[in-house]
Protein backbone atom coordinates (compact mmCIF):
# COMPACT_ATOMS: atom_id res chain seq x y z
CA UNK A 1 0.00 0.00 0.00
CA UNK A 2 1.20 3.49 -0.86
CA UNK A 3 2.45 5.42 2.18
CA UNK A 4 -0.39 7.84 2.98
CA UNK A 5 2.15 10.64 3.57
CA UNK A 6 3.28 10.35 -0.06
CA UNK A 7 -0.11 11.35 -1.44
CA UNK A 8 -0.05 14.72 -3.20
CA UNK A 9 -2.94 16.25 -5.15
CA UNK A 10 -2.05 17.06 -8.74
CA UNK A 11 -2.90 20.01 -10.95
CA UNK A 12 -5.76 19.42 -13.37
CA UNK A 13 -7.26 16.63 -11.23
CA UNK A 14 -10.26 16.76 -8.85
CA UNK A 15 -9.34 18.03 -5.39
CA UNK A 16 -9.77 15.19 -2.83
CA UNK A 17 -13.21 15.04 -1.20
CA UNK A 18 -13.57 15.27 2.59
CA UNK A 19 -16.01 15.94 5.42
CA UNK A 20 -14.83 17.94 8.42
CA UNK A 21 -15.89 20.04 11.40
CA UNK A 22 -15.01 23.71 11.28
CA UNK A 23 -15.42 26.88 13.32
CA UNK A 24 -18.47 27.60 11.12
CA UNK A 25 -20.03 24.11 11.44
CA UNK A 26 -19.60 20.93 9.39
CA UNK A 27 -18.43 21.08 5.78
CA UNK A 28 -18.71 18.53 2.99
CA UNK A 29 -16.15 19.27 0.28
CA UNK A 30 -16.69 19.64 -2.67
CA UNK A 31 -20.50 19.33 -2.54
CA UNK A 32 -21.01 22.40 -0.33
CA UNK A 33 -18.93 24.60 -2.65
CA UNK A 34 -20.32 23.88 -6.15
CA UNK A 35 -19.93 26.90 -8.42
CA UNK A 36 -17.41 28.64 -6.15
CA UNK A 37 -13.66 28.94 -6.16
CA UNK A 38 -12.14 27.55 -2.96
CA UNK A 39 -8.78 28.38 -1.41
CA UNK A 40 -7.97 25.58 1.04
CA UNK A 41 -4.92 26.49 3.08
CA UNK A 42 -3.13 25.00 6.06
CA UNK A 43 -1.05 26.49 8.85
CA UNK A 44 1.21 24.64 11.30
CA UNK A 45 -0.36 25.57 14.62
CA UNK A 46 -2.78 27.93 16.37
CA UNK A 47 -1.26 30.45 18.82
CA UNK A 48 2.01 30.80 16.91
CA UNK A 49 3.32 34.12 15.60
CA UNK A 50 3.76 33.59 11.85
CA UNK A 51 0.34 31.88 11.65
CA UNK A 52 -1.25 34.70 13.64
CA UNK A 53 0.16 37.30 11.23
CA UNK A 54 -1.15 35.23 8.30
CA UNK A 55 -4.64 34.86 9.73
CA UNK A 56 -4.84 38.56 10.47
CA UNK A 57 -3.85 39.31 6.87
CA UNK A 58 -6.28 36.81 5.34
CA UNK A 59 -9.02 37.97 7.72
CA UNK A 60 -8.44 41.59 6.65
CA UNK A 61 -8.71 40.56 2.96
CA UNK A 62 -11.67 38.16 3.37
CA UNK A 63 -14.15 40.51 1.65
CA UNK A 64 -11.86 40.78 -1.41
CA UNK A 65 -11.93 36.99 -1.79
CA UNK A 66 -15.70 36.87 -1.28
CA UNK A 67 -16.10 39.42 -4.09
CA UNK A 68 -14.06 37.07 -6.29
CA UNK A 69 -16.58 34.25 -5.62
CA UNK A 70 -13.96 32.49 -3.52
CA UNK A 71 -14.49 30.65 -0.23
CA UNK A 72 -11.50 30.60 2.12
CA UNK A 73 -11.08 27.36 4.10
CA UNK A 74 -8.32 27.19 6.72
CA UNK A 75 -6.95 24.03 8.33
CA UNK A 76 -4.54 22.92 11.00
CA UNK A 77 -4.15 19.74 12.99
CA UNK A 78 -5.47 21.52 16.07
CA UNK A 79 -8.95 20.91 17.51
CA UNK A 80 -12.03 23.14 17.44
CA UNK A 81 -11.63 24.55 20.97
CA UNK A 82 -8.10 25.68 20.16
CA UNK A 83 -9.28 27.21 16.87
CA UNK A 84 -12.12 29.13 18.54
CA UNK A 85 -9.91 30.38 21.38
CA UNK A 86 -7.21 31.50 18.90
CA UNK A 87 -9.60 33.31 16.55
CA UNK A 88 -11.13 35.10 19.57
CA UNK A 89 -7.62 36.10 20.70
CA UNK A 90 -6.66 37.31 17.21
CA UNK A 91 -9.42 39.92 17.45
CA UNK A 92 -7.54 41.48 20.39
CA UNK A 93 -4.11 41.63 18.70
CA UNK A 94 -2.68 44.62 16.83
CA UNK A 95 -0.05 44.03 14.16
CA UNK A 96 1.14 46.01 11.11
CA UNK A 97 -1.77 48.43 11.31
CA UNK A 98 -4.31 45.60 11.54
CA UNK A 99 -6.63 45.35 14.53
CA UNK A 100 -10.06 44.03 15.48
CA UNK A 101 -9.78 41.29 12.82
CA UNK A 102 -12.83 39.05 13.05
CA UNK A 103 -12.03 35.83 11.16
CA UNK A 104 -15.35 34.36 10.02
CA UNK A 105 -14.23 31.98 7.30
CA UNK A 106 -14.23 28.29 8.37
CA UNK A 107 -11.16 26.85 10.08
CA UNK A 108 -11.09 23.05 9.84
CA UNK A 109 -10.44 20.86 12.89
CA UNK A 110 -8.09 18.23 11.46
CA UNK A 111 -6.75 16.73 14.65
CA UNK A 112 -7.03 13.29 12.95
CA UNK A 113 -4.84 14.58 10.04
CA UNK A 114 -7.41 13.02 7.71
CA UNK A 115 -7.58 16.03 5.37
CA UNK A 116 -3.93 17.05 5.81
CA UNK A 117 -2.75 13.62 4.64
CA UNK A 118 -5.00 13.68 1.55
CA UNK A 119 -3.51 17.03 0.56
CA UNK A 120 0.18 16.31 1.18
CA UNK A 121 0.26 18.83 4.01
CA UNK A 122 2.24 16.59 6.37
CA UNK A 123 5.81 16.68 5.11
CA UNK A 124 7.93 14.90 7.74
CA UNK A 125 11.20 16.53 6.69
CA UNK A 126 9.64 19.85 7.69
CA UNK A 127 7.50 18.60 10.61
CA UNK A 128 6.17 15.18 11.71
CA UNK A 129 3.38 16.71 13.77
CA UNK A 130 2.23 19.89 12.02
CA UNK A 131 0.98 20.80 8.56
CA UNK A 132 3.22 22.86 6.33
CA UNK A 133 1.87 26.14 4.92
CA UNK A 134 -0.02 24.77 1.90
CA UNK A 135 -2.40 26.64 -0.41
CA UNK A 136 -4.73 24.88 -2.87
CA UNK A 137 -6.65 26.86 -5.49
CA UNK A 138 -9.71 24.83 -6.49
CA UNK A 139 -11.97 25.97 -9.32
CA UNK A 140 -15.80 25.92 -9.43
CA UNK A 141 -15.67 22.45 -11.04
CA UNK A 142 -13.63 21.08 -8.12
CA UNK A 143 -10.35 20.88 -10.07
CA UNK A 144 -7.00 21.65 -8.45
CA UNK A 145 -5.54 24.58 -10.36
CA UNK A 146 -2.53 25.82 -8.36
CA UNK A 147 -0.64 24.46 -5.35
CA UNK A 148 1.80 26.31 -3.10
CA UNK A 149 3.82 24.76 -0.28
CA UNK A 150 5.75 27.02 2.07
CA UNK A 151 7.94 26.00 5.02
CA UNK A 152 7.00 26.60 8.65
CA UNK A 153 9.29 29.59 9.04
CA UNK A 154 8.11 31.70 6.08
CA UNK A 155 4.83 33.62 6.06
CA UNK A 156 2.95 33.70 2.76
CA UNK A 157 2.37 36.71 0.52
CA UNK A 158 -1.40 37.19 0.45
CA UNK A 159 -1.30 39.73 -2.37
CA UNK A 160 0.32 36.97 -4.46
CA UNK A 161 -2.43 34.56 -3.40
CA UNK A 162 -5.02 37.11 -4.60
CA UNK A 163 -3.04 37.66 -7.83
CA UNK A 164 -3.04 33.91 -8.53
CA UNK A 165 -6.82 33.72 -8.06
CA UNK A 166 -7.41 36.72 -10.34
CA UNK A 167 -4.92 35.27 -12.82
CA UNK A 168 -6.70 31.89 -12.96
CA UNK A 169 -10.07 33.61 -13.46
CA UNK A 170 -8.55 35.74 -16.24
CA UNK A 171 -7.06 32.68 -17.98
CA UNK A 172 -10.48 30.98 -17.91
CA UNK A 173 -12.53 34.00 -19.01
CA UNK A 174 -10.30 35.25 -21.82
CA UNK A 175 -8.58 32.06 -23.08
CA UNK A 176 -5.12 33.56 -22.66
CA UNK A 177 -1.92 32.79 -20.76
CA UNK A 178 -0.23 35.25 -18.43
CA UNK A 179 3.42 36.26 -18.54
CA UNK A 180 5.86 36.64 -15.67
CA UNK A 181 4.79 39.17 -13.05
CA UNK A 182 1.42 39.76 -14.75
CA UNK A 183 -0.98 42.12 -13.01
CA UNK A 184 -4.52 43.06 -14.15
CA UNK A 185 -4.13 45.59 -16.99
CA UNK A 186 -0.75 44.37 -18.21
CA UNK A 187 -0.40 42.52 -21.53
CA UNK A 188 -1.54 38.89 -21.87
CA UNK A 189 -0.28 36.09 -24.11
CA UNK A 190 -2.50 34.87 -26.95
CA UNK A 191 -2.58 31.13 -27.77
CA UNK A 192 0.34 30.10 -30.01
CA UNK A 193 0.01 29.98 -33.80
CA UNK A 194 -1.08 26.53 -34.91
CA UNK A 195 -0.13 26.63 -38.56
CA UNK A 196 2.79 27.98 -40.59
CA UNK A 197 0.38 30.37 -42.38
CA UNK A 198 -0.95 31.72 -39.09
CA UNK A 199 2.63 32.29 -37.87
CA UNK A 200 3.44 34.19 -41.12
CA UNK A 201 0.25 36.25 -40.86
CA UNK A 202 0.90 37.23 -37.28
CA UNK A 203 4.45 38.33 -38.00
CA UNK A 204 3.22 40.44 -40.93
CA UNK A 205 0.20 41.92 -39.07
CA UNK A 206 0.35 45.68 -38.59
CA UNK A 207 -3.23 46.12 -37.36
CA UNK A 208 -2.14 46.75 -33.79
CA UNK A 209 -4.44 44.05 -32.30
CA UNK A 210 -1.42 42.15 -31.01
CA UNK A 211 2.32 42.51 -30.67
CA UNK A 212 4.42 39.55 -31.79
CA UNK A 213 7.82 39.33 -30.12
CA UNK A 214 8.31 36.21 -32.22
CA UNK A 215 5.88 33.92 -34.10
CA UNK A 216 5.28 31.82 -30.96
CA UNK A 217 5.14 34.75 -28.53
CA UNK A 218 2.35 37.23 -29.20
CA UNK A 219 0.75 39.51 -26.63
CA UNK A 220 -2.32 41.75 -26.57
CA UNK A 221 -3.91 44.24 -24.25
CA UNK A 222 -6.77 43.44 -21.90
CA UNK A 223 -7.53 46.45 -19.76
CA UNK A 224 -7.85 46.28 -16.00
CA UNK A 225 -11.52 47.24 -16.41
CA UNK A 226 -12.13 44.33 -18.83
CA UNK A 227 -10.46 41.92 -16.39
CA UNK A 228 -12.43 43.29 -13.44
CA UNK A 229 -15.74 43.02 -15.32
CA UNK A 230 -15.28 39.22 -15.49
CA UNK A 231 -13.90 38.52 -12.05
CA UNK A 232 -15.89 36.33 -9.70
CA UNK A 233 -17.65 34.70 -12.66
C1 LIG B 1 4.69 30.26 13.54
O1 LIG B 1 3.58 30.36 13.04
O2 LIG B 1 5.25 31.21 14.05
C2 LIG B 1 5.39 28.92 13.52
C3 LIG B 1 4.66 27.75 13.58
C4 LIG B 1 5.31 26.55 13.58
C5 LIG B 1 6.69 26.50 13.49
C6 LIG B 1 7.41 27.69 13.38
C7 LIG B 1 6.76 28.92 13.39
Coordinates of N, CA, C and O and ligand atoms in Angstrom, one line a residue, residues 44-45 48-51 133 152-153, ligand 1:
X44 N 0.7 25.7 10.4 CA 1.2 24.6 11.3 C 0.5 24.5 12.6 O 0.3 23.4 13.1
X45 N 0.2 25.7 13.3 CA -0.4 25.6 14.6 C -1.0 26.9 15.0 O -0.5 28.0 14.7
X48 N 0.6 30.6 17.3 CA 2.0 30.8 16.9 C 2.1 32.1 16.1 O 1.2 32.5 15.4
X49 N 3.3 32.8 16.1 CA 3.3 34.1 15.6 C 3.2 34.3 14.1 O 2.4 35.1 13.6
X50 N 3.9 33.4 13.3 CA 3.8 33.6 11.8 C 2.3 33.3 11.4 O 1.7 34.1 10.6
X51 N 1.7 32.2 12.0 CA 0.3 31.9 11.6 C -0.6 33.0 12.1 O -1.6 33.3 11.3
X133 N 2.7 25.1 5.4 CA 1.9 26.1 4.9 C 1.5 25.8 3.5 O 2.3 26.2 2.6
X152 N 7.6 26.1 7.4 CA 7.0 26.6 8.6 C 7.5 28.0 9.0 O 6.7 28.8 9.5
X153 N 8.7 28.3 8.6 CA 9.3 29.6 9.0 C 9.0 30.8 8.2 O 9.4 31.9 8.5
Ligands
LIG1 C1 4.7 30.3 13.5 O1 3.6 30.4 13.0 O2 5.2 31.2 14.1 C2 5.4 28.9 13.5 C3 4.7 27.8 13.6 C4 5.3 26.5 13.6 C5 6.7 26.5 13.5 C6 7.4 27.7 13.4 C7 6.8 28.9 13.4

